[in-house]
Coordinates of C-alpha atoms and ligand atoms in Angstrom, one line a residue:
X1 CA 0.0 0.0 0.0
X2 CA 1.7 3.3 -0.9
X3 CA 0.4 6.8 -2.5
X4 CA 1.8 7.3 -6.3
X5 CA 3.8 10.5 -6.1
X6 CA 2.0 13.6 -8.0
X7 CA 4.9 13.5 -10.6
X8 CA 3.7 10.0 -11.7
X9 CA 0.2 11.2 -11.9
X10 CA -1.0 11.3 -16.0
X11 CA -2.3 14.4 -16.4
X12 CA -5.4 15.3 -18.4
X13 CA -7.5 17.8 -19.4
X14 CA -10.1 19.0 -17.5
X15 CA -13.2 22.0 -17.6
X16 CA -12.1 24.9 -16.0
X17 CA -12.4 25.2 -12.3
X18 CA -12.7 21.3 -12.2
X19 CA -9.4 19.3 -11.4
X20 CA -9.5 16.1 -12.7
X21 CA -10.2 13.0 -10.1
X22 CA -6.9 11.6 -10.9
X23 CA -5.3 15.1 -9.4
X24 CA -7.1 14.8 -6.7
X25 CA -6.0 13.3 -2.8
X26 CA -8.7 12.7 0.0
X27 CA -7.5 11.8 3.0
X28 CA -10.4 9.2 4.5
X29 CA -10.1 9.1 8.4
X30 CA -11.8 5.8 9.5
X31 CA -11.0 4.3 6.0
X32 CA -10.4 0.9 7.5
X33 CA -14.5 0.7 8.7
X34 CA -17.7 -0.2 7.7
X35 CA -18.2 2.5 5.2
X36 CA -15.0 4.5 5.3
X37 CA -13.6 1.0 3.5
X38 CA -16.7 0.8 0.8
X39 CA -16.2 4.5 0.0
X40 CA -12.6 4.0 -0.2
X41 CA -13.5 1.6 -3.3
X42 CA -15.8 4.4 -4.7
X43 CA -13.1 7.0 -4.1
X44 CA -10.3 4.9 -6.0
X45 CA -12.8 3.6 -8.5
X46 CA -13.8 7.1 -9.7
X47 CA -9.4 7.8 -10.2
X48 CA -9.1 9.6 -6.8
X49 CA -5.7 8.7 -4.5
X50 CA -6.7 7.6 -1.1
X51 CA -4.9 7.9 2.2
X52 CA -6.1 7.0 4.9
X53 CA -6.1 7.1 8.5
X54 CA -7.2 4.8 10.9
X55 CA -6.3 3.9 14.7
X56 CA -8.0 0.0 13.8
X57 CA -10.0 0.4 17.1
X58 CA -13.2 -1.1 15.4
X59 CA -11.8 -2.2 12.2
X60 CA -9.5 -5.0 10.6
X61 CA -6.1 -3.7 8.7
X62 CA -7.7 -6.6 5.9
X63 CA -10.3 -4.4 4.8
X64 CA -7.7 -1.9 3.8
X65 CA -6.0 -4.8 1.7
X66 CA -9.3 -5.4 0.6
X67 CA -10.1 -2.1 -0.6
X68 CA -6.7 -2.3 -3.0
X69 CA -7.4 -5.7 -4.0
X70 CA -11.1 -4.7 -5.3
X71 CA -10.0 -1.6 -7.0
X72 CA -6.1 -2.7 -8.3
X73 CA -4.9 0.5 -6.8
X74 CA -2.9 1.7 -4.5
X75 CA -3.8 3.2 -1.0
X76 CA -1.7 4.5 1.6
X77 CA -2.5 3.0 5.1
X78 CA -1.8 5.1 8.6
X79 CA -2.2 3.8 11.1
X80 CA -2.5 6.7 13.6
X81 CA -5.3 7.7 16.4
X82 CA -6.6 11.1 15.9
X83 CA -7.0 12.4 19.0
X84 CA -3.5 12.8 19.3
X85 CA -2.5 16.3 17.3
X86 CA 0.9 15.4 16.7
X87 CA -0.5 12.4 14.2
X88 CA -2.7 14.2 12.7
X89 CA -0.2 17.0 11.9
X90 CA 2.6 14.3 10.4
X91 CA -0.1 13.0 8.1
X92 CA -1.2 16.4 6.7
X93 CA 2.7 17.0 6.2
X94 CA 4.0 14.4 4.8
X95 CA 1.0 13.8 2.1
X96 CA -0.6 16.4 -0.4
X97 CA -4.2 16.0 0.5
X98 CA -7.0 18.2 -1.6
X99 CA -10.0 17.1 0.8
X100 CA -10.8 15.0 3.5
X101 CA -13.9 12.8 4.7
X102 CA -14.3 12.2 8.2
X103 CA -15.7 8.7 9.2
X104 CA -13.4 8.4 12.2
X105 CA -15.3 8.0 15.6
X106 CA -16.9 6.0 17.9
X107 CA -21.1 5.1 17.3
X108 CA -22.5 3.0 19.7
X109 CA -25.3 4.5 21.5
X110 CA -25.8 2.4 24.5
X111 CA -22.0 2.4 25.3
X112 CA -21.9 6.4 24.6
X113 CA -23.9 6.6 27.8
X114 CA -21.7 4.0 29.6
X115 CA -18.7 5.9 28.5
X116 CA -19.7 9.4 27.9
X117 CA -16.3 11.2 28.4
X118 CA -14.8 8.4 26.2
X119 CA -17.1 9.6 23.4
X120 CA -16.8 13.5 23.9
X121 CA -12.7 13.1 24.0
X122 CA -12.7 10.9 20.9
X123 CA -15.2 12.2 18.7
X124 CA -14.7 15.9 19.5
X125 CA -10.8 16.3 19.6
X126 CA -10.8 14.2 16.6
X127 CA -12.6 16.6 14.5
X128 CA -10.8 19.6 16.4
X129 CA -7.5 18.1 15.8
X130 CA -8.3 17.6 11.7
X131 CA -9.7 20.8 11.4
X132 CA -6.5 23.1 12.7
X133 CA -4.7 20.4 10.5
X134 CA -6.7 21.3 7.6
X135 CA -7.0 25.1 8.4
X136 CA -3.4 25.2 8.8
X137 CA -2.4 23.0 5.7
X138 CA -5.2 25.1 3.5
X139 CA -7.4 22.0 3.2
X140 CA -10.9 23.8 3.3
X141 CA -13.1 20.9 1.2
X142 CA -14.2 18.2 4.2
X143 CA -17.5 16.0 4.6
X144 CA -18.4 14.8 7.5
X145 CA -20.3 12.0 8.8
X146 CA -23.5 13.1 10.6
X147 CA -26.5 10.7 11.7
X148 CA -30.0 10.5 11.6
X149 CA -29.4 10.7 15.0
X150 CA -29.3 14.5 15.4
X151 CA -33.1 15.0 14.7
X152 CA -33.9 12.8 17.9
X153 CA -37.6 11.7 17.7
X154 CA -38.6 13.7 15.2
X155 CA -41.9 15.5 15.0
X156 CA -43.1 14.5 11.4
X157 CA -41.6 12.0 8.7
X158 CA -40.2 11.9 6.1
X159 CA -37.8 14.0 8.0
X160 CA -36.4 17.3 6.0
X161 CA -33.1 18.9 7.2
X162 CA -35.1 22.0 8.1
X163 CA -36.5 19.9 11.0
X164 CA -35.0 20.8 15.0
X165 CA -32.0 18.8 15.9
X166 CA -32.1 17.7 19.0
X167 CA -30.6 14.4 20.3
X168 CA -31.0 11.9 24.0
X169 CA -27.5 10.8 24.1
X170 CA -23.7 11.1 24.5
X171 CA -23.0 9.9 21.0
X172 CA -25.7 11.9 19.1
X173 CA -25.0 15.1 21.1
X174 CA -20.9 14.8 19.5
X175 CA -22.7 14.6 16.2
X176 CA -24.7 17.8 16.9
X177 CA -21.7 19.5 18.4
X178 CA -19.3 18.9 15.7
X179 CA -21.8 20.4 13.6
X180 CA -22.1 23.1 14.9
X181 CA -18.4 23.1 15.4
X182 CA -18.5 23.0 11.3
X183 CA -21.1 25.6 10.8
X184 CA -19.1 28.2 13.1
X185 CA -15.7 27.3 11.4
X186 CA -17.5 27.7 7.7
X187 CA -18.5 30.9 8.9
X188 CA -15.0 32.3 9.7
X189 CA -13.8 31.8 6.4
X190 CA -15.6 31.5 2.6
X191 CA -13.2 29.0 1.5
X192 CA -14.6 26.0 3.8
X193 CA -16.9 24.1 1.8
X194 CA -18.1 21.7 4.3
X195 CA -21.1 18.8 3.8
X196 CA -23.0 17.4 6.9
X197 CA -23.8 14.1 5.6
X198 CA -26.6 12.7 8.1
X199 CA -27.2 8.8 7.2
X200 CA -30.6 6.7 8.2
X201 CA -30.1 3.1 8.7
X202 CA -26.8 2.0 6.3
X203 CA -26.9 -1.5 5.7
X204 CA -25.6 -4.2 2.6
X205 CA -21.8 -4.6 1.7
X206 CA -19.5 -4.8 -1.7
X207 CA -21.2 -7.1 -4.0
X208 CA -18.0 -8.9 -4.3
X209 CA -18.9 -10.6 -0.6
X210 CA -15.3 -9.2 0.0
X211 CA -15.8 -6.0 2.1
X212 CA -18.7 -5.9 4.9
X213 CA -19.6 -4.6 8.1
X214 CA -17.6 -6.9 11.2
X215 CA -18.9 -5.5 14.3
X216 CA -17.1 -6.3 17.8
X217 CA -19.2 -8.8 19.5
X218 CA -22.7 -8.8 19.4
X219 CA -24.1 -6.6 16.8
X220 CA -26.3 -3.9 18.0
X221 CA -27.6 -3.3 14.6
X222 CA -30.6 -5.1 13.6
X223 CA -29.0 -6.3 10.1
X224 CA -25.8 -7.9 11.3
X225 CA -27.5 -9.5 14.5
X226 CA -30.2 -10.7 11.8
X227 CA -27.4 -12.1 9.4
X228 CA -25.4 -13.7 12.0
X229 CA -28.3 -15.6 13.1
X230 CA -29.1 -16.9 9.2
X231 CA -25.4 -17.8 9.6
X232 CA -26.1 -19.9 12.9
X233 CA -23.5 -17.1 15.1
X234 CA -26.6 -16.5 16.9
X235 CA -30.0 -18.4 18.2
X236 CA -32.5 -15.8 17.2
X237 CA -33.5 -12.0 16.7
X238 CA -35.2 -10.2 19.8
X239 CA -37.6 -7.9 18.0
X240 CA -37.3 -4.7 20.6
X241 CA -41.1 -3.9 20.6
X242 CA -44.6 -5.0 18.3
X243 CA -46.7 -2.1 20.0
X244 CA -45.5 1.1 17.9
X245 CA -47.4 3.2 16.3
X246 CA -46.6 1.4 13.1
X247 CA -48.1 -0.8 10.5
X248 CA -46.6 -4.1 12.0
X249 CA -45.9 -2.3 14.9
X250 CA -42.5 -2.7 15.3
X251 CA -40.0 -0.2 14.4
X252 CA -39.7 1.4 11.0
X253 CA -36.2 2.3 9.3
X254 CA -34.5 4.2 6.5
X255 CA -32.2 1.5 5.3
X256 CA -30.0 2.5 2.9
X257 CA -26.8 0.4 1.1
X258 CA -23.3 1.3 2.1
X259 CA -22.6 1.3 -1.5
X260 CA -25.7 4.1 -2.2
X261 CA -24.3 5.8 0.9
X262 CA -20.3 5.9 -0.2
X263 CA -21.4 7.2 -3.5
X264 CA -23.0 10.0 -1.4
X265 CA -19.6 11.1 -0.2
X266 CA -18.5 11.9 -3.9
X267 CA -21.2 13.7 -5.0
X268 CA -20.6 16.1 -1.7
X269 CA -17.1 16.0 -2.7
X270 CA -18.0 17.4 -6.4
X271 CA -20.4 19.7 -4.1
X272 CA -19.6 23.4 -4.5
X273 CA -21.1 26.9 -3.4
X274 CA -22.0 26.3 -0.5
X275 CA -20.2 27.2 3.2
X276 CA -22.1 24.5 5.1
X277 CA -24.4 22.7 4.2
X278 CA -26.3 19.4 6.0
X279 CA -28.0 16.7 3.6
X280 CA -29.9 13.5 5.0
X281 CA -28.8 10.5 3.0
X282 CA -31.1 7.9 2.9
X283 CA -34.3 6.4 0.7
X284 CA -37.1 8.3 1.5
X285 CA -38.6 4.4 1.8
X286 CA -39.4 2.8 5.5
X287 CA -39.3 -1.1 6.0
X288 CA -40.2 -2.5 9.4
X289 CA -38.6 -5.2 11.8
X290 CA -40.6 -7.6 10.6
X291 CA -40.3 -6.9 7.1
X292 CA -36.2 -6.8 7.3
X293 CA -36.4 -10.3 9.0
X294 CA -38.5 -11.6 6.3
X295 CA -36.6 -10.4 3.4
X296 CA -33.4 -11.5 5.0
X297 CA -34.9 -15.1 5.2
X298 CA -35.8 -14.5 1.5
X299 CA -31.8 -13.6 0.5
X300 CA -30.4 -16.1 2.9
X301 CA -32.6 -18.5 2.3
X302 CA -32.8 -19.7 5.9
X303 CA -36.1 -19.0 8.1
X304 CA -34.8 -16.7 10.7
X305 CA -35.9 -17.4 13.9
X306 CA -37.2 -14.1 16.2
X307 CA -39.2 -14.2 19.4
X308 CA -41.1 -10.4 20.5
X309 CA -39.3 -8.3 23.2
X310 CA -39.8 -5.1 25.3
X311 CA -38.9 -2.3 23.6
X312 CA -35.6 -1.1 23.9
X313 CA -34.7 2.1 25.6
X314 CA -34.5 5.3 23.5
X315 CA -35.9 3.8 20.5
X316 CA -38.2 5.8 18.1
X317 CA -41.5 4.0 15.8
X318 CA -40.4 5.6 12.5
X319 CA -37.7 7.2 11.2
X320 CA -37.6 7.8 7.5
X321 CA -35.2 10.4 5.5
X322 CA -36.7 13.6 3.1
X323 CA -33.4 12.9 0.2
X324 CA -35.1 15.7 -1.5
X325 CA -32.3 18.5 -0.9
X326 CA -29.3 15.5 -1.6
X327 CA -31.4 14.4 -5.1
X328 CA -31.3 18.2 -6.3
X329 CA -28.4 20.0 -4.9
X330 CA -25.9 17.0 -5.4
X331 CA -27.5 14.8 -7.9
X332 CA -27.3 12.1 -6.2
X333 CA -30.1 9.2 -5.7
X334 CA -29.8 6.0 -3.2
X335 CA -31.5 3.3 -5.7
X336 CA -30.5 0.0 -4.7
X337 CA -33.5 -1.9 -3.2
X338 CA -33.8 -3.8 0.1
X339 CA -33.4 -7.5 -1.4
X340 CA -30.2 -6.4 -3.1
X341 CA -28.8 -4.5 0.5
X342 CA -29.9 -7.7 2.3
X343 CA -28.6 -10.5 -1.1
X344 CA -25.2 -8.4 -0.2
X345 CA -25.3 -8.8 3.1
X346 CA -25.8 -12.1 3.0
X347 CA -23.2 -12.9 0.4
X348 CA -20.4 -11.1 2.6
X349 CA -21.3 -13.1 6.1
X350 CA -21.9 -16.1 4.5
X351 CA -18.7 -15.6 2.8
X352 CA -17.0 -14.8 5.9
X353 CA -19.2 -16.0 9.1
X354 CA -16.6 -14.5 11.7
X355 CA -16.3 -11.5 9.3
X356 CA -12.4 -10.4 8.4
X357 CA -11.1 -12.8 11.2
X358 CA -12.4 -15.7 8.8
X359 CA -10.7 -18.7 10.9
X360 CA -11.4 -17.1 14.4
X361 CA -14.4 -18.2 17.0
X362 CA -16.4 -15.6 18.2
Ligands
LIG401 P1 -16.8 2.0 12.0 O1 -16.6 1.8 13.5 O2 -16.8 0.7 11.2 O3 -15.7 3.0 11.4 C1 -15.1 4.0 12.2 C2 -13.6 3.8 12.1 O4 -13.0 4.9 12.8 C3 -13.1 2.5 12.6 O5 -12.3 1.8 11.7 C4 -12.3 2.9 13.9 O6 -11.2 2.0 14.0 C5 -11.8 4.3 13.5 N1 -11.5 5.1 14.6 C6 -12.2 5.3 15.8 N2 -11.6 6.2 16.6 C7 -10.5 6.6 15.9 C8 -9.4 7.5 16.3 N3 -9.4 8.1 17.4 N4 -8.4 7.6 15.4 C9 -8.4 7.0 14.2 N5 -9.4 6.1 13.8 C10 -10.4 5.9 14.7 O7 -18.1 2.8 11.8 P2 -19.0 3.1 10.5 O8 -20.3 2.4 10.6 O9 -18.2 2.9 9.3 O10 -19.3 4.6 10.8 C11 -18.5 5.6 10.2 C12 -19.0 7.0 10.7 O11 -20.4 7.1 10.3 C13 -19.0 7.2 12.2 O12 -18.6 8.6 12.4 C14 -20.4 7.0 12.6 O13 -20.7 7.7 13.8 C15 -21.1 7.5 11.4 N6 -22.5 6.9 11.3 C16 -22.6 5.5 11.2 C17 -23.9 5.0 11.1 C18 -24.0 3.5 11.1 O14 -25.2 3.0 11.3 N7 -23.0 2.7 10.7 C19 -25.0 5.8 11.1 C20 -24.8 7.2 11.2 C21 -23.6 7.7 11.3
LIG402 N1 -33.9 -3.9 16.5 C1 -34.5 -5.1 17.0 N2 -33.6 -6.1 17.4 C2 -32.3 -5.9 17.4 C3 -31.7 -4.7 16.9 C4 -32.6 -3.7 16.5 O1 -35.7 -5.3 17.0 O2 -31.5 -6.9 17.8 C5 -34.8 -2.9 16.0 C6 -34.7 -1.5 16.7 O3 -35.6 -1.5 17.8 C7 -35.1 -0.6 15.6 C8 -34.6 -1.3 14.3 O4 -34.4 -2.6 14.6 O5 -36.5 -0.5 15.5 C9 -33.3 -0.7 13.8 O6 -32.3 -0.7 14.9 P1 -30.8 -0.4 14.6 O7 -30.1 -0.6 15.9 O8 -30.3 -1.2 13.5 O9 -30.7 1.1 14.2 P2 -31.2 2.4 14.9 O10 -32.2 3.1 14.0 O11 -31.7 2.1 16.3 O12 -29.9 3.2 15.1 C10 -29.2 3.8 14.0 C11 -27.7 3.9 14.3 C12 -27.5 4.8 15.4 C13 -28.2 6.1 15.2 C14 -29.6 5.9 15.0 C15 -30.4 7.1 14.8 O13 -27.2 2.6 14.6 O14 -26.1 5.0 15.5 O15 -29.8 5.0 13.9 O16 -30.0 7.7 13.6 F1 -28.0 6.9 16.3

């Protein structure tokens, strides 16, 4: 894994204003994750050079192999914790980087409230640290990776990004922070160009059944727990509640494929005009528990066992993405369909049942 120097770079040309992909270095903190490592693929797939930066915290150094043995290229690997300013500041020096897309950060809920200082120093010095880097280096193009999360439970659905933001935990209130962090730093100076990218529900993997998500130990996602018990991992699925105010009655998601999502990221990345701007990346199309059980049974083809629970504390009936402002302003569309998230899914875990540590028991 190393970076081709800019001197070996072909170069072509290009509209004015518009530097050509293959000019064109992100640096892609979390790159080594769930969908830091599918966007990586995007990214080097569409003639971008990738770097990126990674502490391996949550994540497997394989996937970055992974993500050069899908796309043929080359990546730099760093592996480097963010919180620490003197990393951050070596990586910014020693590579040319154009923008950057931060995926880097901790995102379970439940443990955000266990460990709320844990969550605050990581997620918030992380994204101070990168932006003095960036300031400093005169890096002013960065997207970020917001959630669903910041509208709490929201008032209507679909949800538009006009709706309040408000949020119930640790790990949502760093989301809401850093943006705000974003919107203030966007306002200091007119050459940030800045994209809040909140996701719904991502979900699916790399139709190559190479690259997937591989949570540590057990999966509080609905998807992975579902797809490690299709792969036998797991008994059954608790369903966390049948008594929403819902069609089924259990809860009701935006799911959206990691591939979809990644290709999010570069349309932001093409994104101009704007100082900061916030765009909800997701479907626009709801599926319940119930429904995402029985379509994974349908891709797997194993019957997926599930007994009814309580509900589970903090969760919301419905949560369903407005795409509206992301389909206009960045031309950009999430169209795969649930069978083909769930088909993928399935294809990478049954592929890999302990996920990148193939041969290890969990
Ligand atoms: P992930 O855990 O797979 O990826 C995050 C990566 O960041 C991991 O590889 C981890 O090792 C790395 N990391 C963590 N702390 C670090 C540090 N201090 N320095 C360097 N690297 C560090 O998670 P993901 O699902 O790919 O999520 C990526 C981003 O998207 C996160 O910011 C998350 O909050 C956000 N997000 C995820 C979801 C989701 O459902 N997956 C939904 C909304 C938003
Ligand atoms: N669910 C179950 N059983 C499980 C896991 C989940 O029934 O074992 C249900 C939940 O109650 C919910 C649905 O499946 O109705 C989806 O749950 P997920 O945990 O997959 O996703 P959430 O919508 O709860 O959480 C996601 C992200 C969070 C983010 C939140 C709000 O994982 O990081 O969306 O945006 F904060």
């Amino acid at each position: 894994m190393q970076l081709t120097s800019r001197a070996d770079r072909t170069a072509t040309v290009s509209p004015v204003n518009v530097r050509p992909r293959s000019d064109r270095t992100v640096l892609v903190t979390g790159g080594a994750g769930y969908i830091g490592s599918h966007t990586a693929v995007a990214l080097l797939e569409q003639g971008f050079e990738v770097i990126i930066v990674d502490d391996l915290s949550n994540s497997s150094a394989r996937a970055v192999e992974v993500v050069g043995h899908l796309t043929g290229r080359n990546v730099t690997f760093i592996e480097g914790d963010l919180t620490d300013s003197t990393v951050v500041a070596s990586v910014f020096a020693s590579h040319p980087i154009d923008a950057v897309i931060h995926f880097a950060g901790l995102k379970a809920v439940g443990e955000s409230v266990e460990q709320p200082l844990r969550y605050y120093r990581t997620n918030l010095l992380s994204t101070m640290n990168l932006l003095e880097a960036m300031q400093s280096n005169g890096v002013f193009d960065l997207v970020f990776s917001s959630s669903a999360t910041v509208y709490g439970d929201p008032d209507t659905v679909p949800i538009p990004e006009s709706a309040p933001l408000r949020t119930t935990n640790p790990y949502g209130a760093t989301k809401l922070m850093i943006e705000d962090i974003c919107r203030d730093v966007a306002a200091s100076d007119p050459r940030w160009n800045i994209s809040l990218l909140r996701y719904f529900n991502p979900v699916g993997a790399h139709p190559s059944g190479q690259l997937g998500e591989d949570p540590n130990g057990i999966p509080n996602n609905l998807v992975p727990f579902v797809m490690q018990v299709a792969v036998g991992r797991r008994d059954e699925v608790a369903v966390f509640g049948d008594d929403y105010d819902t069609p089924d009655g259990t809860g009701v998601r935006d799911y959206i494929h990691v591939v979809d999502l990644a290709l999010g990221h570069i349309a932001a990345l093409d994104r101009r005009g704007g100082r900061c701007e916030a765009y909800n990346l997701g479907t626009g199309n709801g599926s319940s528990v119930l429904e995402i059980i029985a379509a994974a049974s349908a891709a797997s083809g194993v019957e997926i066992p599930y007994r009814l629970a309580d509900r589970r504390p903090g969760d919301i009936a419905t949560s369903l993405a407005d795409p509206t402002r992301a389909n206009t302003e960045l031309g950009w569309r999430a169209d795969r369909a649930l069978d083909v998230m769930l088909t993928d899914a399935w294809r990478w875990q049954s592929g890999n049942p302990n996920g990148f540590a193939s041969d290890t028991a969990s």
